[in-house]
Tab-separated table of C-alpha atoms and ligand atoms in Angstrom:
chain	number	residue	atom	x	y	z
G	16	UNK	CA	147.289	80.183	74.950
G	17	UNK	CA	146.411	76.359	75.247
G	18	UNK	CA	149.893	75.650	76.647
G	19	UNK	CA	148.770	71.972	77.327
G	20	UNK	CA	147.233	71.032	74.216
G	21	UNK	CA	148.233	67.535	73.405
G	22	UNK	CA	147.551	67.592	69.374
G	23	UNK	CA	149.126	70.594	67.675
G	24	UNK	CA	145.993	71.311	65.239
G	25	UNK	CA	144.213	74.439	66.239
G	26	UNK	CA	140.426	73.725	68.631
G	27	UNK	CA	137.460	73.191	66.311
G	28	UNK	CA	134.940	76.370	65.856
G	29	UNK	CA	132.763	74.195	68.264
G	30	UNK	CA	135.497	74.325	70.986
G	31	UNK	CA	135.453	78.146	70.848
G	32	UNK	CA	131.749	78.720	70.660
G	33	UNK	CA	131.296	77.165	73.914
G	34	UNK	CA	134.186	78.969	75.159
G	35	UNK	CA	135.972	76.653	76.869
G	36	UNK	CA	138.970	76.349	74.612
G	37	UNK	CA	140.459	79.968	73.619
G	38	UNK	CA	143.217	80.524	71.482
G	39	UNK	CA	145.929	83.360	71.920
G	40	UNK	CA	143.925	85.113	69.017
G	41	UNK	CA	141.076	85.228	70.544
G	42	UNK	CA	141.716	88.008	73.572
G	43	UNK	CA	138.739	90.188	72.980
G	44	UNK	CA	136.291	87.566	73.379
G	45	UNK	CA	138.431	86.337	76.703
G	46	UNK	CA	138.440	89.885	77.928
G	47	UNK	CA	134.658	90.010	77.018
G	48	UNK	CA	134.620	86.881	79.062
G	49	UNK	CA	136.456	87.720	82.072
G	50	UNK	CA	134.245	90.786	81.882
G	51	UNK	CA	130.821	88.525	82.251
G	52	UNK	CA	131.735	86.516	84.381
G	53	UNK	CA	133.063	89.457	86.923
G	54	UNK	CA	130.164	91.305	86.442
G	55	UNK	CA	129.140	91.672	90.251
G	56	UNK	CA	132.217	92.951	91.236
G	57	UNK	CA	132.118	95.022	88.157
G	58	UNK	CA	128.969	96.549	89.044
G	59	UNK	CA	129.891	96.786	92.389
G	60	UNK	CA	132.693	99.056	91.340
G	61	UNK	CA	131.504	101.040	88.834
G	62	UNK	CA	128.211	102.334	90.912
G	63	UNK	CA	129.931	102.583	93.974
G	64	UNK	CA	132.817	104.784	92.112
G	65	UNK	CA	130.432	106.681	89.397
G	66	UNK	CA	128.618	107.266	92.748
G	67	UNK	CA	131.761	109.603	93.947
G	68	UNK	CA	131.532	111.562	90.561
G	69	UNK	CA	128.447	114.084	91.257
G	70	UNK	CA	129.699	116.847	89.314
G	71	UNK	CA	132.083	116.728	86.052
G	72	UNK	CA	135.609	116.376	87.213
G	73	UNK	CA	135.831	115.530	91.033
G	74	UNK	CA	138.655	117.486	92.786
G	75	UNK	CA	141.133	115.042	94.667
G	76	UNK	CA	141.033	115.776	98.337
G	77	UNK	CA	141.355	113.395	101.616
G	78	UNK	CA	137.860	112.751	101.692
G	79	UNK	CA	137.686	111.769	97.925
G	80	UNK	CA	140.632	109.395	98.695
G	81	UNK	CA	139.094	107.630	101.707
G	82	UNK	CA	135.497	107.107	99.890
G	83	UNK	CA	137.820	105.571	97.045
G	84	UNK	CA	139.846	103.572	99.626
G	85	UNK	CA	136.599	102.105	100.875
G	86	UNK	CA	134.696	101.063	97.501
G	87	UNK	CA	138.097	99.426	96.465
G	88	UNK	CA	138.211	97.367	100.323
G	89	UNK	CA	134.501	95.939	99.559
G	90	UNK	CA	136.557	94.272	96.489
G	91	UNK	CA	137.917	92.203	98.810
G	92	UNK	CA	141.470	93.281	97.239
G	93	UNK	CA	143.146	94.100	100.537
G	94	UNK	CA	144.179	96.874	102.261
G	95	UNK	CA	147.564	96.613	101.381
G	96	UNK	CA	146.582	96.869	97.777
G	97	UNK	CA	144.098	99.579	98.177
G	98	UNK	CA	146.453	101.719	99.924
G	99	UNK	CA	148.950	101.392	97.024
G	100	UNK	CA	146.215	102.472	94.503
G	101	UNK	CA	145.180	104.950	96.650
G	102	UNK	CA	148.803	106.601	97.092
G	103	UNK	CA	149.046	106.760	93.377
G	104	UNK	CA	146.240	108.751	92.209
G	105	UNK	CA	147.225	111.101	95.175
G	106	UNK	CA	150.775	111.307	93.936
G	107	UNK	CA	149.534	111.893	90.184
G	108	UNK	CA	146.204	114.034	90.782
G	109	UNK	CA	145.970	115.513	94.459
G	110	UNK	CA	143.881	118.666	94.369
G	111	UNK	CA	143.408	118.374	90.910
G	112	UNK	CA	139.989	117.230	88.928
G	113	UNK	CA	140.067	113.684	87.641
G	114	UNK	CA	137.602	111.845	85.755
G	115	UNK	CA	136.140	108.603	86.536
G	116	UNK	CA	138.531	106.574	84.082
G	117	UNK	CA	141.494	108.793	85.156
G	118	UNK	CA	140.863	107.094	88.296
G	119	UNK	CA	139.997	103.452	86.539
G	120	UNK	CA	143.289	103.500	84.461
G	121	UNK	CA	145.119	103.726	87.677
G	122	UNK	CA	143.586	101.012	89.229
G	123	UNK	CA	143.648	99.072	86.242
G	124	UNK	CA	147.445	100.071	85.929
G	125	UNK	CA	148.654	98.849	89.703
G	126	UNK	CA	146.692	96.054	89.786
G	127	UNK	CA	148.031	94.588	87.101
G	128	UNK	CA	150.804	95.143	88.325
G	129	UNK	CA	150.724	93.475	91.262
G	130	UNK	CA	149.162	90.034	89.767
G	131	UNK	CA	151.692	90.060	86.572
G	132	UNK	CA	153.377	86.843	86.468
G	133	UNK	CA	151.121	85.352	89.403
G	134	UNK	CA	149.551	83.151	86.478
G	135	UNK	CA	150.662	80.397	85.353
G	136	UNK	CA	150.540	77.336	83.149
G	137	UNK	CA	149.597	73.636	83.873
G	138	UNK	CA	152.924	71.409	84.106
G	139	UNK	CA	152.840	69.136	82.315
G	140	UNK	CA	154.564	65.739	82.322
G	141	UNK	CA	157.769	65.307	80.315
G	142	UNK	CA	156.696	61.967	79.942
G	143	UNK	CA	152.949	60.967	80.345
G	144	UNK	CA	151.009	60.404	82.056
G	145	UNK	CA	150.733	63.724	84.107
G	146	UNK	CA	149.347	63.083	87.231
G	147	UNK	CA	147.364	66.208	89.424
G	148	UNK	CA	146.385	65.647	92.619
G	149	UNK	CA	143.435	68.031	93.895
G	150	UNK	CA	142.784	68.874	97.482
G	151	UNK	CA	141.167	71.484	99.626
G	152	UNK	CA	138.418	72.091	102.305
G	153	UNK	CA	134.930	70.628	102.524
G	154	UNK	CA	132.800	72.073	99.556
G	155	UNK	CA	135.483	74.329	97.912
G	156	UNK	CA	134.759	73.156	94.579
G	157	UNK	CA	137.058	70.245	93.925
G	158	UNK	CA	134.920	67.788	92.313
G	159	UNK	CA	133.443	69.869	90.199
G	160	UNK	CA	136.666	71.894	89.251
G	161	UNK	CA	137.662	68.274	88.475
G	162	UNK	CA	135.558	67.951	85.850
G	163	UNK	CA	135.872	71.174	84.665
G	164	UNK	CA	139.424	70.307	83.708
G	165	UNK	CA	138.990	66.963	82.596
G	166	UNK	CA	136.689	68.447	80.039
G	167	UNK	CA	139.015	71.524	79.105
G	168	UNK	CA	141.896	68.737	78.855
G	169	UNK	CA	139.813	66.142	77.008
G	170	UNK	CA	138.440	69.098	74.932
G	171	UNK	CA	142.211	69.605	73.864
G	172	UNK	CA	143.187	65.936	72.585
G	173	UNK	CA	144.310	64.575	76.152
G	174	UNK	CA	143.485	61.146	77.129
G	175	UNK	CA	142.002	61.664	80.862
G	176	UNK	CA	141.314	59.215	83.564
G	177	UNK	CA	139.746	60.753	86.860
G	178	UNK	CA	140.689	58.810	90.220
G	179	UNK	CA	137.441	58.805	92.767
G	180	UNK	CA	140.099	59.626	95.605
G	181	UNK	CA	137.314	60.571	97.974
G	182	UNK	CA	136.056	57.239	99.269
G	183	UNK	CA	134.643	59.089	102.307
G	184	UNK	CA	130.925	59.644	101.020
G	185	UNK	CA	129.273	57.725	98.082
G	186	UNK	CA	127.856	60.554	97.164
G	187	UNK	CA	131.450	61.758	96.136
G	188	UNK	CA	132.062	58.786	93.733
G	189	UNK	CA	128.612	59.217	92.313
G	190	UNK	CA	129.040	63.117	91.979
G	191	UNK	CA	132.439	62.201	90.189
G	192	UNK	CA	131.268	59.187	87.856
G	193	UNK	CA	127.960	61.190	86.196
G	194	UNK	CA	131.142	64.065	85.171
G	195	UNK	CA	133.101	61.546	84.065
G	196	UNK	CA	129.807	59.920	81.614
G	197	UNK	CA	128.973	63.253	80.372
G	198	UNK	CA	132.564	64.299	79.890
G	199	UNK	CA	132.964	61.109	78.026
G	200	UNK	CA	136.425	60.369	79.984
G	201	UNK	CA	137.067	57.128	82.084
G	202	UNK	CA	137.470	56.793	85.411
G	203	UNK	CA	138.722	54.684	88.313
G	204	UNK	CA	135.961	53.693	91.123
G	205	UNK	CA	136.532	53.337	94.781
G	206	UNK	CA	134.157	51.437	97.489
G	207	UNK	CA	132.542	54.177	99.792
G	208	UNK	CA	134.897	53.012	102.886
G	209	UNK	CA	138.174	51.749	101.038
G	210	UNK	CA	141.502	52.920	101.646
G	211	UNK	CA	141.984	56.216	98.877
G	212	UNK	CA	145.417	54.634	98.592
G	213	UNK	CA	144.413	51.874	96.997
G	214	UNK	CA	141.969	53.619	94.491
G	215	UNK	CA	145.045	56.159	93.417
G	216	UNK	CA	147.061	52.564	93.034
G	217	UNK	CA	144.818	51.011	90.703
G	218	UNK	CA	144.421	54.515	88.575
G	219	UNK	CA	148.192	55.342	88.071
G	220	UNK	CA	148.544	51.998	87.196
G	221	UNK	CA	145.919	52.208	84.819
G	222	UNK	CA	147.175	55.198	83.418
G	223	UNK	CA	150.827	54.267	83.035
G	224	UNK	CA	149.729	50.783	81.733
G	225	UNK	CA	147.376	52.474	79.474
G	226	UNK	CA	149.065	55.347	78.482
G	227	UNK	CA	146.672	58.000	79.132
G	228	UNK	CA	148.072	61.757	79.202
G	229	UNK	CA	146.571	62.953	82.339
G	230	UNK	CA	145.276	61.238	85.497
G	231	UNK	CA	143.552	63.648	87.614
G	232	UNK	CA	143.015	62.771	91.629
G	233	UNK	CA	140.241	63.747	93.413
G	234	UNK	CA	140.138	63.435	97.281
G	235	UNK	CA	138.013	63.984	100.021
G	236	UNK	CA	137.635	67.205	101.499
G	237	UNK	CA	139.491	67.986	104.800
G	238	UNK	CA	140.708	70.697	107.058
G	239	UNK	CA	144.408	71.692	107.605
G	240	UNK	CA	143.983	70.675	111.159
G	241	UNK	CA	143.054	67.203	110.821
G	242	UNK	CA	146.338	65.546	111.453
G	243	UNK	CA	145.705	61.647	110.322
G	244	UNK	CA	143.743	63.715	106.570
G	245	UNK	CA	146.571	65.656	106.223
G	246	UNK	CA	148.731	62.210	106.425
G	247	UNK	CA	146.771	60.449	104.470
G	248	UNK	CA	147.688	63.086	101.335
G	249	UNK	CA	151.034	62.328	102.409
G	250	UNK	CA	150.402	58.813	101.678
G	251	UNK	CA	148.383	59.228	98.251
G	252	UNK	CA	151.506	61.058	97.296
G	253	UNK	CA	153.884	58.178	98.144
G	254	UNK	CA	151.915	56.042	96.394
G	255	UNK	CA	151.811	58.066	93.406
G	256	UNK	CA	155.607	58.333	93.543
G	257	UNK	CA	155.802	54.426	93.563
G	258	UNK	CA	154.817	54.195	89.704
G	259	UNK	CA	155.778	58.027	88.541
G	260	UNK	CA	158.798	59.295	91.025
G	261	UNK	CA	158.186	62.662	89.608
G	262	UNK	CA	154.133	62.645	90.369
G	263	UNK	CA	152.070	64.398	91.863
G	264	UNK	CA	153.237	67.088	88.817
G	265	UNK	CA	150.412	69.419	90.346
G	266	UNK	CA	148.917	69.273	93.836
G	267	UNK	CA	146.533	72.139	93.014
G	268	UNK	CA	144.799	73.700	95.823
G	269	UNK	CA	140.874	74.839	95.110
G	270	UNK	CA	139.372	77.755	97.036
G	271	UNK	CA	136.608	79.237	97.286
G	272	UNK	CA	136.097	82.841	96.332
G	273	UNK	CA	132.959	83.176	98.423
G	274	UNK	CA	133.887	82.274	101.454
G	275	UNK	CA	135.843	85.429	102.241
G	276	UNK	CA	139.255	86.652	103.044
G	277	UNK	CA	139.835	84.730	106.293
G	278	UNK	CA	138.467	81.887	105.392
G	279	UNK	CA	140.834	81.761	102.650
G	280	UNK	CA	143.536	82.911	104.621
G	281	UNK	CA	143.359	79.913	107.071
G	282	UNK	CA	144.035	77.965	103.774
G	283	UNK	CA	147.384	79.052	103.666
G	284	UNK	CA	148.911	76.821	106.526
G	285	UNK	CA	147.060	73.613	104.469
G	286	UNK	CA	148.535	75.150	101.289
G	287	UNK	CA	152.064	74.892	103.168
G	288	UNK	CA	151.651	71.306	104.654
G	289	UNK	CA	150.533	69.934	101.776
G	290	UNK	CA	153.266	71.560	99.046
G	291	UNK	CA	150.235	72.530	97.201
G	292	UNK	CA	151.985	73.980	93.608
G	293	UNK	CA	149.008	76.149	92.496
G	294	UNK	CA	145.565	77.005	93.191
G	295	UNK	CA	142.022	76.695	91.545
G	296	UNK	CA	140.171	80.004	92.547
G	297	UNK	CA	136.346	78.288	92.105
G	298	UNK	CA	133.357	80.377	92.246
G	299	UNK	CA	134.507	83.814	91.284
G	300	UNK	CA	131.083	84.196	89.197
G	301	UNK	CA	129.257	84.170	92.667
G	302	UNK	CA	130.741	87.112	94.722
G	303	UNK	CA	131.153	90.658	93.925
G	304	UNK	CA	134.603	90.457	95.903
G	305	UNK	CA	136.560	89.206	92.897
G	306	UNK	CA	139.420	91.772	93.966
G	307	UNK	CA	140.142	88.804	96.450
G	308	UNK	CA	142.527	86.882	93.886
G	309	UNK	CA	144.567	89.643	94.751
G	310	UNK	CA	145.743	89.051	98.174
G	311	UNK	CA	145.668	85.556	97.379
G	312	UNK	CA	147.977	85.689	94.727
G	313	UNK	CA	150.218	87.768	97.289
G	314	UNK	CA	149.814	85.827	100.328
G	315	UNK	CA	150.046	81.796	99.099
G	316	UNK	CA	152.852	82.718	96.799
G	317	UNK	CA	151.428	80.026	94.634
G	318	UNK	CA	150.770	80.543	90.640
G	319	UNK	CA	146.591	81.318	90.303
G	320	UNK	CA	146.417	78.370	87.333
G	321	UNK	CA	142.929	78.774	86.944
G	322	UNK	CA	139.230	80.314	87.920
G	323	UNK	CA	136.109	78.794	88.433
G	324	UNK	CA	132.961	81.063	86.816
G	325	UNK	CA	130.256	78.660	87.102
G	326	UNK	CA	129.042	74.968	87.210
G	327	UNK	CA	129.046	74.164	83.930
G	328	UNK	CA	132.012	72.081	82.420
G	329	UNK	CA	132.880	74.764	80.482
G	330	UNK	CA	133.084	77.627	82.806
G	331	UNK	CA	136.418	76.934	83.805
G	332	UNK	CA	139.183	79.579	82.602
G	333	UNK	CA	143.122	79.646	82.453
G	334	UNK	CA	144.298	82.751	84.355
G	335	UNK	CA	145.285	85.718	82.952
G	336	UNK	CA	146.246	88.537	84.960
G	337	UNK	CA	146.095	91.331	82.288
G	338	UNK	CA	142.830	90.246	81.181
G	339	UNK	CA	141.435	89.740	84.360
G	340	UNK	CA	142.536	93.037	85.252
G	341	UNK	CA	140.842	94.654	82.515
G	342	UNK	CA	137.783	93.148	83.156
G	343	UNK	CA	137.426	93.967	86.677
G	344	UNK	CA	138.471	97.437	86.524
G	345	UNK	CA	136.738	98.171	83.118
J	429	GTP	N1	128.690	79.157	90.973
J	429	GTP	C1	129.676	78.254	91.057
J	429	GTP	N2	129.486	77.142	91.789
J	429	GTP	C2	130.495	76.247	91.876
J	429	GTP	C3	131.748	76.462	91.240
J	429	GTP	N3	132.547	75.403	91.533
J	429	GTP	C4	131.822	74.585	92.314
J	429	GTP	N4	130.579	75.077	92.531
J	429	GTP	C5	129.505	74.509	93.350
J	429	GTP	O1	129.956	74.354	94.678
J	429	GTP	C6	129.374	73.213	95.290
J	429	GTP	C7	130.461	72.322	95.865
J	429	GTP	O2	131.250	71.835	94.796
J	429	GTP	P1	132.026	70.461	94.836
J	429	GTP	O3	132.797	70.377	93.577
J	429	GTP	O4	131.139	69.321	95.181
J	429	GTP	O5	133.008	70.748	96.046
J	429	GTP	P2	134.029	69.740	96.736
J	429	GTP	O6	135.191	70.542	97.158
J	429	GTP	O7	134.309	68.592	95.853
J	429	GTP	O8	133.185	69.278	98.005
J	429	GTP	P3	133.506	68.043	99.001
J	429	GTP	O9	133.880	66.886	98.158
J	429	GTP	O10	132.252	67.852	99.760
J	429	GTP	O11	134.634	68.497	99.888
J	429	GTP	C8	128.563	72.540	94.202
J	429	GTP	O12	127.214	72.906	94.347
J	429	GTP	C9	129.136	73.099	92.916
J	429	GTP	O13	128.209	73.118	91.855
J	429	GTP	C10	131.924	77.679	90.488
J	429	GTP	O14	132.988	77.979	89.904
J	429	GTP	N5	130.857	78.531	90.440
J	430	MG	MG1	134.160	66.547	96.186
């Protein structure tokens, strides 16, 4: 589903060969997708649990239900969720024999479950342009997610602009304008120094005067504890709102799926202050705790709007629970 496509026409066979653009058609290759990208948690799973199958048929005791509790913990998928998976293959197979996908299917089953409708689309602007403000901690992946979707939009027919909100390094603006040549999209420059306010200014302008379709913001890096970072988001939205009263239309929070459950945890409170409306899971392709999208989805309460599999423009995927399900479980 390419909910935000701009032009209606369908994406060019280039589009889909380098997978960044999938159609609603095309769910095999997404699932095939999901499944590569997963694959360490995938792997993780399926030696860990074929590992519990020594014989045909493994009789469902306590102790089988613990070593299963365990394996699905390491998934970083929670205990809350584990217990729950746990509880139903005792309800539908105690001191029976089950079969490895027996036990799959049910994980497969409550899992998807538990993330259905915790996806969700890109809003867009009634009325462009759509403006998306990106924040999160030092090194999450924001810049980079940036251009991911600045490539995925441009891909689709959008007209993007990218705002070098993160004035704090030169490195950042640098880092941001080499995306924004090989994505072949403009962008709006900042002095290393200058006031991010004024940088967002000048691109919202642009993009109102100039009619582009989506303006994305990228900002510095900062920690929910730093009081006068946290108010200057505060101000980039108010100056946002000066030229679109409805803008930010997304303040999407990145996170990083390596850097483990707490870590991500403590993101919540920044999540809260800075009425983040969804999140950008990056670097799922690097940890073989992908289950961790699952007490994320439960604890931020915030739509998962896309993952990060890579750092290549194109490895930047809408979220699917179903599919991403299948492919972790499979
Ligand atoms: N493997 C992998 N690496 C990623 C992904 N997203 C980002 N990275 C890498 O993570 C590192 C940090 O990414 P940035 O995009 O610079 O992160 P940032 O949040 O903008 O960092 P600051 O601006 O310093 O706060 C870079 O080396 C990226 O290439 C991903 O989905 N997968
Ligand atoms: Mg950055």
């Amino acid at each position: 589903m390419v909910f935000w496509r701009k032009k209606k026409e369908p994406p060019t066979a280039t589009e889909s060969v380098e997978g960044g653009v999938q159609t609603a058609g095309s769910q095999t290759t997404k699932v095939s997708w999901f499944r590569k990208v997963l694959e360490k948690t995938n792997q993780l799973l399926r030696t860990d649990i074929r590992d519990l199958w020594k014989d045909e048929g493994r009789l469902v005791d306590e102790t089988f239900l613990s070593d299963l509790y365990a394996i699905l913990v390491r998934t970083d998928m929670g205990a809350s969720m584990a217990t729950t998976i746990v509880d139903s293959v005792r309800r539908q197979y105690a001191s029976r024999k089950v079969e490895m996908e027996e036990v799959l299917s049910v994980v497969r089953e409550r899992v998807s479950e538990s993330l259905k409708s915790r996806g969700g689309s890109l809003r867009m602007a009634e009325q462009s342009p759509t403006i998306i403000l990106v924040v999160g901690v030092n090194g999450s992946g924001k810049t980079t997610s940036i251009a991911k979707l600045a490539s995925k939009l441009t891909r689709a027919g959008n007209r993007v602009l990218l705002a070098a909100g993160d004035t704090f390094r030169a490195a950042a603006v640098a880092q941001l304008r080499v995306w924004s040549e090989r994505i072949g999209c403009d962008i709006v420059l900042g002095e290393q120094g200058a006031d991010p306010g004024s940088v967002v200014f000048r691109a919202v302008q642009r993009a109102v005067d100039e009619s582009y379709d989506v303006c994305i913001i990228d900002t510095a890096g900062r920690l929910q504890t730093q009081s006068n970072l946290m108010q200057q988001l505060e101000k980039i939205k108010r100056v946002i709102q000066k030229q679109v009263p409805e803008g930010p239309h997304e303040v999407l929070l990145v996170l990083d799926a390596t850097a483990g459950q707490n870590a991500i945890s403590q993101a919540k409170g920044f999540s809260d202050a800075a009425n983040c409306t969804g999140i950008i899971l990056a670097k799922l392709d690097g940890t073989a705790k992908g289950g961790v999208i699952i007490p994320i989805a439960e604890q931020f309460g915030l739509p998962v709007k896309f993952i990060g599999v890579g750092e290549q423009l194109t490895d930047l995927e809408e979220f699917v629970p179903d599919e991403f399900s299948s492919a972790l479980f499979s």
